[in-house]
Tab-separated table of C-alpha atoms in Angstrom:
chain	number	residue	atom	x	y	z
A	1	MET	CA	18.593	29.096	87.720
A	2	VAL	CA	21.642	29.103	85.616
A	3	ASN	CA	21.517	31.858	83.172
A	4	LYS	CA	23.502	30.487	80.223
A	5	LYS	CA	23.623	33.049	77.549
A	6	VAL	CA	23.764	31.900	73.951
A	7	SER	CA	26.037	34.197	72.043
A	8	ARG	CA	25.049	35.605	68.685
A	9	ARG	CA	27.831	33.558	67.048
A	10	GLN	CA	26.641	30.322	68.639
A	11	PHE	CA	23.045	30.985	67.708
A	12	LEU	CA	23.949	31.556	64.071
A	13	ASN	CA	26.103	28.433	64.076
A	14	TYR	CA	23.281	26.275	65.363
A	15	THR	CA	20.643	27.599	62.997
A	16	LEU	CA	22.876	27.477	59.934
A	17	THR	CA	23.974	23.878	60.606
A	18	GLY	CA	20.356	22.917	61.208
A	19	VAL	CA	18.993	24.527	58.052
A	20	GLY	CA	22.013	23.391	55.991
A	21	GLY	CA	21.505	19.865	57.218
A	22	PHE	CA	17.881	19.855	56.124
A	23	MET	CA	18.786	21.233	52.721
A	24	ALA	CA	21.498	18.627	52.198
A	25	ALA	CA	19.105	15.873	53.265
A	26	GLY	CA	16.467	17.271	50.917
A	27	MET	CA	18.881	16.968	48.029
A	28	LEU	CA	20.387	13.616	48.905
A	29	MET	CA	17.192	11.736	49.721
A	30	PRO	CA	15.703	11.797	46.189
A	31	MET	CA	19.103	10.847	44.760
A	32	LEU	CA	19.289	7.867	47.051
A	33	ARG	CA	15.684	7.024	46.204
A	34	PHE	CA	16.495	7.069	42.480
A	35	ALA	CA	19.561	4.918	43.001
A	36	ILE	CA	17.630	2.112	44.635
A	37	ASP	CA	14.417	2.645	42.661
A	38	PRO	CA	14.436	-0.605	40.646
A	39	ALA	CA	14.471	-2.547	43.885
A	40	LEU	CA	11.394	-0.684	45.121
A	41	GLN	CA	9.264	-1.237	41.998
A	42	VAL	CA	6.251	-3.346	42.748
A	43	LYS	CA	5.941	-6.190	40.282
A	44	ALA	CA	2.266	-6.433	39.453
A	45	GLU	CA	2.044	-10.209	39.721
A	46	GLY	CA	4.579	-10.640	36.938
A	47	ASP	CA	2.426	-8.743	34.426
A	48	PHE	CA	-0.294	-11.358	34.343
A	49	ILE	CA	-3.692	-10.223	33.142
A	50	LEU	CA	-6.803	-11.577	34.774
A	51	THR	CA	-9.446	-12.929	32.389
A	52	SER	CA	-13.049	-13.801	33.027
A	53	GLN	CA	-12.499	-17.439	32.127
A	54	LYS	CA	-13.127	-19.929	34.937
A	55	ILE	CA	-10.469	-22.640	35.059
A	56	ALA	CA	-13.092	-25.217	35.972
A	57	ASP	CA	-14.982	-24.568	32.729
A	58	LEU	CA	-12.057	-25.413	30.488
A	59	THR	CA	-12.118	-28.656	28.525
A	60	ASP	CA	-9.912	-30.237	25.920
A	61	VAL	CA	-11.678	-28.198	23.238
A	62	PRO	CA	-10.069	-24.788	22.646
A	63	VAL	CA	-12.244	-21.850	23.666
A	64	ARG	CA	-11.773	-18.216	22.930
A	65	VAL	CA	-10.696	-16.083	25.881
A	66	ASP	CA	-10.722	-12.317	25.419
A	67	PHE	CA	-8.684	-9.961	27.503
A	68	THR	CA	-7.772	-6.293	27.380
A	69	TYR	CA	-4.997	-4.145	28.691
A	70	GLU	CA	-4.009	-0.533	28.399
A	71	GLN	CA	-1.162	0.463	26.157
A	72	VAL	CA	0.488	3.871	26.315
A	73	ASP	CA	2.255	4.980	23.174
A	74	ALA	CA	3.758	8.414	23.780
A	75	TRP	CA	0.685	10.560	24.540
A	76	TYR	CA	-1.713	8.150	22.957
A	77	LYS	CA	-3.405	5.818	25.386
A	78	SER	CA	-5.303	2.952	23.937
A	79	GLU	CA	-7.001	-0.155	25.115
A	80	VAL	CA	-5.722	-3.240	23.395
A	81	SER	CA	-7.979	-6.240	23.045
A	82	GLU	CA	-6.375	-9.573	22.519
A	83	MET	CA	-7.561	-13.110	22.709
A	84	ALA	CA	-6.224	-16.582	23.174
A	85	TRP	CA	-7.345	-20.113	22.375
A	86	VAL	CA	-7.337	-21.980	25.670
A	87	TYR	CA	-7.784	-25.679	26.379
A	88	LYS	CA	-6.798	-28.310	28.912
A	89	GLU	CA	-4.286	-30.993	28.103
A	90	GLY	CA	-4.642	-33.385	31.021
A	91	ASP	CA	-3.935	-31.092	33.974
A	92	ARG	CA	-1.999	-28.586	31.997
A	93	ILE	CA	-3.681	-25.453	30.677
A	94	VAL	CA	-2.572	-24.402	27.219
A	95	ALA	CA	-3.195	-20.882	25.920
A	96	LEU	CA	-2.249	-20.203	22.319
A	97	SER	CA	-1.972	-16.877	20.590
A	98	PRO	CA	-4.332	-16.621	17.592
A	99	VAL	CA	-1.856	-14.573	15.576
A	100	CYS	CA	-0.961	-16.443	12.399
A	101	LYS	CA	2.780	-16.875	11.924
A	102	HIS	CA	2.522	-16.067	8.264
A	103	LEU	CA	1.479	-12.422	8.147
A	104	GLY	CA	-0.393	-11.899	11.396
A	105	CYS	CA	-4.078	-12.562	10.731
A	106	THR	CA	-6.277	-14.037	13.444
A	107	VAL	CA	-6.798	-17.790	13.252
A	108	ASN	CA	-10.033	-19.561	14.109
A	109	TRP	CA	-10.624	-22.936	15.709
A	110	GLU	CA	-12.323	-25.315	13.284
A	111	GLY	CA	-12.765	-22.500	10.795
A	112	ASP	CA	-12.367	-24.869	7.886
A	113	ARG	CA	-11.502	-28.412	8.949
A	114	PRO	CA	-12.283	-30.176	12.217
A	115	ASN	CA	-9.648	-30.209	14.933
A	116	GLU	CA	-7.487	-27.529	13.365
A	117	TYR	CA	-6.927	-23.812	13.537
A	118	PHE	CA	-7.528	-22.080	10.258
A	119	CYS	CA	-6.349	-18.730	8.934
A	120	ALA	CA	-8.842	-17.269	6.477
A	121	CYS	CA	-6.289	-14.977	4.856
A	122	HIS	CA	-4.134	-17.471	2.993
A	123	GLY	CA	-5.414	-20.836	4.155
A	124	GLY	CA	-2.819	-21.423	6.874
A	125	ARG	CA	-3.550	-24.424	9.106
A	126	TYR	CA	-2.356	-25.479	12.550
A	127	GLU	CA	-2.893	-28.525	14.695
A	128	LYS	CA	-4.554	-28.196	18.092
A	129	ASN	CA	-1.220	-27.710	19.878
A	130	GLY	CA	-0.331	-24.905	17.481
A	131	LYS	CA	1.959	-26.898	15.195
A	132	ASN	CA	1.848	-25.499	11.688
A	133	ILE	CA	0.811	-28.009	9.062
A	134	PRO	CA	3.467	-28.331	6.359
A	135	GLY	CA	2.422	-27.259	2.903
A	136	THR	CA	0.458	-24.249	4.220
A	137	PRO	CA	1.970	-20.736	4.313
A	138	PRO	CA	2.861	-20.424	8.045
A	139	THR	CA	6.511	-21.023	8.822
A	140	GLY	CA	6.289	-21.772	12.525
A	141	PRO	CA	3.945	-22.866	15.316
A	142	LEU	CA	1.541	-20.504	17.081
A	143	ASP	CA	2.964	-18.680	20.106
A	144	GLU	CA	1.927	-19.588	23.592
A	145	TYR	CA	0.876	-17.454	26.541
A	146	GLU	CA	2.205	-17.993	30.040
A	147	VAL	CA	-0.663	-19.162	32.217
A	148	SER	CA	-1.473	-18.596	35.849
A	149	GLU	CA	-4.503	-18.856	38.108
A	150	LYS	CA	-6.174	-16.560	40.588
A	151	ASP	CA	-9.229	-17.517	42.646
A	152	GLY	CA	-10.244	-20.077	40.061
A	153	TYR	CA	-9.903	-17.674	37.155
A	154	LEU	CA	-7.393	-17.874	34.347
A	155	MET	CA	-4.574	-15.346	34.108
A	156	LEU	CA	-2.493	-14.831	30.980
A	157	GLY	CA	1.047	-13.563	30.916
A	158	LYS	CA	3.757	-12.965	28.350
A	159	LYS	CA	3.776	-14.426	24.889
A	160	ILE	CA	6.439	-17.107	24.569
A	161	PRO	CA	7.502	-19.404	21.726
A	162	ASN	CA	5.478	-22.587	21.533
A	163	THR	CA	6.756	-25.186	24.019
A	164	LEU	CA	4.495	-28.037	22.924
A	165	VAL	CA	5.776	-28.638	19.444
B	1	MET	CA	-1.735	-3.765	7.931
B	2	TYR	CA	-1.788	-0.070	8.387
B	3	PHE	CA	-0.402	2.615	6.127
B	4	GLN	CA	2.718	2.874	8.271
B	5	VAL	CA	6.371	2.533	7.397
B	6	LYS	CA	6.855	-0.851	9.047
B	7	ASP	CA	3.748	-2.343	7.486
B	8	VAL	CA	4.350	-0.788	4.083
B	9	GLN	CA	7.841	-2.293	3.975
B	10	GLN	CA	6.395	-5.665	4.839
B	11	TYR	CA	3.757	-5.164	2.169
B	12	GLN	CA	6.366	-4.476	-0.463
B	13	GLN	CA	8.087	-7.746	0.328
B	14	ASN	CA	4.880	-9.755	0.338
B	15	LYS	CA	2.868	-8.157	-2.438
B	16	GLU	CA	1.568	-11.500	-3.650
B	17	PHE	CA	-0.170	-12.107	-0.320
B	18	ILE	CA	-1.541	-8.672	0.500
B	19	ASP	CA	-3.924	-7.953	-2.324
B	20	THR	CA	-6.709	-5.929	-0.726
B	21	ALA	CA	-6.993	-2.296	0.312
B	22	ILE	CA	-9.780	-1.055	2.579
B	23	VAL	CA	-10.581	2.640	2.345
B	24	PRO	CA	-12.957	4.230	4.848
B	25	LEU	CA	-14.996	7.044	3.305
B	26	VAL	CA	-15.659	9.486	6.092
B	27	TYR	CA	-18.281	12.200	5.953
B	28	LEU	CA	-17.604	15.247	8.098
B	29	ASP	CA	-20.380	17.646	9.008
B	30	PHE	CA	-19.549	20.763	10.975
B	31	ALA	CA	-23.051	22.143	11.398
B	32	GLU	CA	-23.855	22.824	15.042
B	33	ASP	CA	-26.557	20.174	15.211
B	34	LYS	CA	-24.841	17.551	13.068
B	35	MET	CA	-21.270	17.551	14.254
B	36	VAL	CA	-21.921	15.151	17.113
B	37	LYS	CA	-23.679	12.650	14.865
B	38	SER	CA	-20.916	12.956	12.312
B	39	SER	CA	-18.229	12.249	14.899
B	40	SER	CA	-20.185	9.313	16.225
B	41	ASP	CA	-20.348	7.809	12.726
B	42	VAL	CA	-16.625	8.296	12.294
B	43	GLU	CA	-15.890	6.686	15.644
B	44	PHE	CA	-17.919	3.653	14.688
B	45	LEU	CA	-16.303	3.307	11.290
B	46	MET	CA	-12.795	3.709	12.684
B	47	SER	CA	-13.366	1.083	15.376
B	48	LEU	CA	-14.849	-1.317	12.875
B	49	THR	CA	-12.086	-0.898	10.323
B	50	SER	CA	-9.393	-1.408	12.977
B	51	PHE	CA	-11.175	-4.565	13.992
B	52	ILE	CA	-11.230	-5.777	10.378
B	53	GLU	CA	-7.538	-4.959	10.166
B	54	GLN	CA	-6.819	-7.020	13.270
B	55	GLN	CA	-8.639	-10.059	11.874
B	56	PHE	CA	-7.184	-9.913	8.365
B	57	LYS	CA	-3.884	-8.186	8.980
B	58	GLY	CA	-1.967	-10.389	6.581
B	59	ARG	CA	-4.202	-9.961	3.590
B	60	LEU	CA	-5.346	-6.356	3.587
B	61	MET	CA	-4.133	-2.858	4.205
B	62	LEU	CA	-6.253	-0.279	5.942
B	63	ILE	CA	-5.778	3.009	4.102
B	64	PRO	CA	-6.128	6.242	6.115
B	65	PRO	CA	-9.717	7.519	5.904
B	66	PHE	CA	-10.753	9.592	2.926
B	67	SER	CA	-12.627	12.517	4.446
B	68	TYR	CA	-14.924	14.992	2.794
B	69	THR	CA	-17.679	17.464	3.544
B	70	GLU	CA	-20.925	17.881	1.696
B	71	SER	CA	-19.428	20.261	-0.853
B	72	THR	CA	-16.247	18.283	-1.446
B	73	ARG	CA	-18.084	15.002	-1.891
B	74	SER	CA	-17.590	14.002	-5.481
B	75	GLU	CA	-18.524	10.936	-7.452
B	76	GLN	CA	-15.560	11.427	-9.726
B	77	VAL	CA	-12.873	11.284	-7.106
B	78	VAL	CA	-13.522	7.848	-5.665
B	79	PRO	CA	-13.069	5.833	-8.893
B	80	ILE	CA	-9.792	7.693	-9.505
B	81	LEU	CA	-8.678	6.895	-5.986
B	82	LYS	CA	-9.492	3.268	-6.666
B	83	LYS	CA	-7.436	3.321	-9.827
B	84	ASN	CA	-4.448	4.882	-8.082
B	85	ILE	CA	-4.523	2.305	-5.312
B	86	GLN	CA	-4.755	-0.504	-7.842
B	87	GLU	CA	-1.707	0.869	-9.585
B	88	GLY	CA	0.126	0.379	-6.299
B	89	GLY	CA	-0.456	-3.354	-6.594
B	90	PHE	CA	-3.715	-3.939	-4.750
B	91	LYS	CA	-5.985	-6.207	-6.729
B	92	HIS	CA	-9.063	-5.417	-4.673
B	93	VAL	CA	-10.012	-1.985	-3.417
B	94	ILE	CA	-12.961	-1.956	-1.067
B	95	PHE	CA	-14.534	1.234	0.209
B	96	ILE	CA	-16.360	1.150	3.494
B	97	THR	CA	-18.665	3.902	4.654
B	98	CYS	CA	-21.634	4.944	6.776
B	99	ASP	CA	-22.666	7.525	4.185
B	100	HIS	CA	-25.533	6.286	2.056
B	101	TYR	CA	-24.522	8.538	-0.815
B	102	TRP	CA	-21.905	6.098	-2.073
B	103	THR	CA	-24.310	3.250	-2.697
B	104	ASN	CA	-25.013	4.990	-6.040
B	105	LEU	CA	-21.513	4.125	-7.075
B	106	GLN	CA	-21.822	0.421	-6.463
B	107	LYS	CA	-21.536	-0.413	-10.153
B	108	GLU	CA	-18.153	1.231	-10.514
B	109	VAL	CA	-16.464	0.504	-7.194
B	110	ASP	CA	-16.926	-1.920	-4.332
B	111	VAL	CA	-18.656	-0.089	-1.538
B	112	ILE	CA	-19.729	-1.612	1.723
B	113	TRP	CA	-22.330	0.593	3.305
B	114	LEU	CA	-23.140	0.043	6.943
B	115	PRO	CA	-25.585	2.002	9.066
B	116	ALA	CA	-23.642	3.663	11.880
B	117	ILE	CA	-24.249	2.409	15.388
B	118	PRO	CA	-23.568	4.872	18.202
B	119	ILE	CA	-20.996	2.831	20.099
B	120	GLU	CA	-19.374	5.711	21.991
B	121	SER	CA	-21.596	5.367	25.058
B	122	MET	CA	-21.461	1.594	25.150
B	123	ASP	CA	-19.725	-0.560	27.615
B	124	LYS	CA	-16.634	-2.413	26.425
B	125	ASP	CA	-18.181	-5.852	26.069
B	126	VAL	CA	-21.314	-4.674	24.298
B	127	LYS	CA	-19.179	-2.640	21.933
B	128	LYS	CA	-17.118	-5.670	21.131
B	129	ARG	CA	-20.173	-7.805	20.474
B	130	ILE	CA	-21.612	-5.153	18.154
B	131	LEU	CA	-18.367	-4.899	16.211
B	132	GLU	CA	-18.251	-8.672	15.862
B	133	GLU	CA	-21.784	-8.652	14.485
B	134	GLN	CA	-20.812	-5.951	12.012
B	135	LEU	CA	-17.707	-7.826	11.012
B	136	LYS	CA	-19.912	-10.724	10.010
B	137	GLN	CA	-21.518	-8.410	7.445
B	138	VAL	CA	-18.149	-7.611	5.965
B	139	ILE	CA	-16.550	-11.057	5.857
B	140	PRO	CA	-18.766	-12.417	3.025
B	141	VAL	CA	-17.838	-9.448	0.840
B	142	LEU	CA	-14.149	-10.085	1.425
B	143	THR	CA	-14.286	-13.830	0.932
B	144	SER	CA	-16.360	-13.507	-2.237
B	145	LYS	CA	-13.703	-11.146	-3.614
B	146	TRP	CA	-10.944	-13.507	-2.608
B	147	THR	CA	-12.514	-16.619	-4.065
B	148	GLN	CA	-13.448	-14.933	-7.358
B	149	GLN	CA	-9.999	-15.119	-8.854
């Protein structure tokens, strides 16, 4: 047996480097983690919200599709309910926002005349594809929602300017 | 619209379109056995009025609730409140409440009285359906006001 004695100086050197190394790593790791954080964020399916509307049930007549999501405003958490008018145009699914482009009321399908959206507030009218009918208060077409599908159910994404008009 | 800076600024630019104010009259009861019921009524009325606001955002402004207790409830105050709001440019001032007391005032001011429904324990979808049903009670009052002129 070789009896190698560790000197007091050596022992202190080893322990201090060891502990110092751990401390440095402890400080650097979170910094590194923060630096590359955006790359690690999981994108929740591009912020699409699943609805209970079956794609197969859609027709060329707009139906109302309700959906909810949680909104956090400072310390105030609230559940926001929104809806969309959804119909099929050939193979394409169109989801329109019901928010009137005049002052933000909710428009209804065939609320006044057939085959049109109608805003009860100031009589705004839109065609089925969301195009505002000239001579009524709205100044632009209804917004559209991005659409996606999951297991046969409709998913709605971000609101985008109308692409049909 | 709500009584918030952004909405108020928009209101001031579009006064000719936003002609209706909705004021919830909220009864607060702090008695041990009545506080829960009172809060339930308030919750219902607040949910319903927000829902009305969402549907008719561009035509009406939801005023913050006017709250009172049994001893501060006064028949004189509400007509004055109505007058003050009208001076701000609102043609129609509609009060909405779950407190039956105000139905006495129906000759002087427009009051919509609705029996409170305890929605706090309900599931999301049921709650929504109930609010939609209640909204249907309110719509005729609004449209009759709007078509009068």
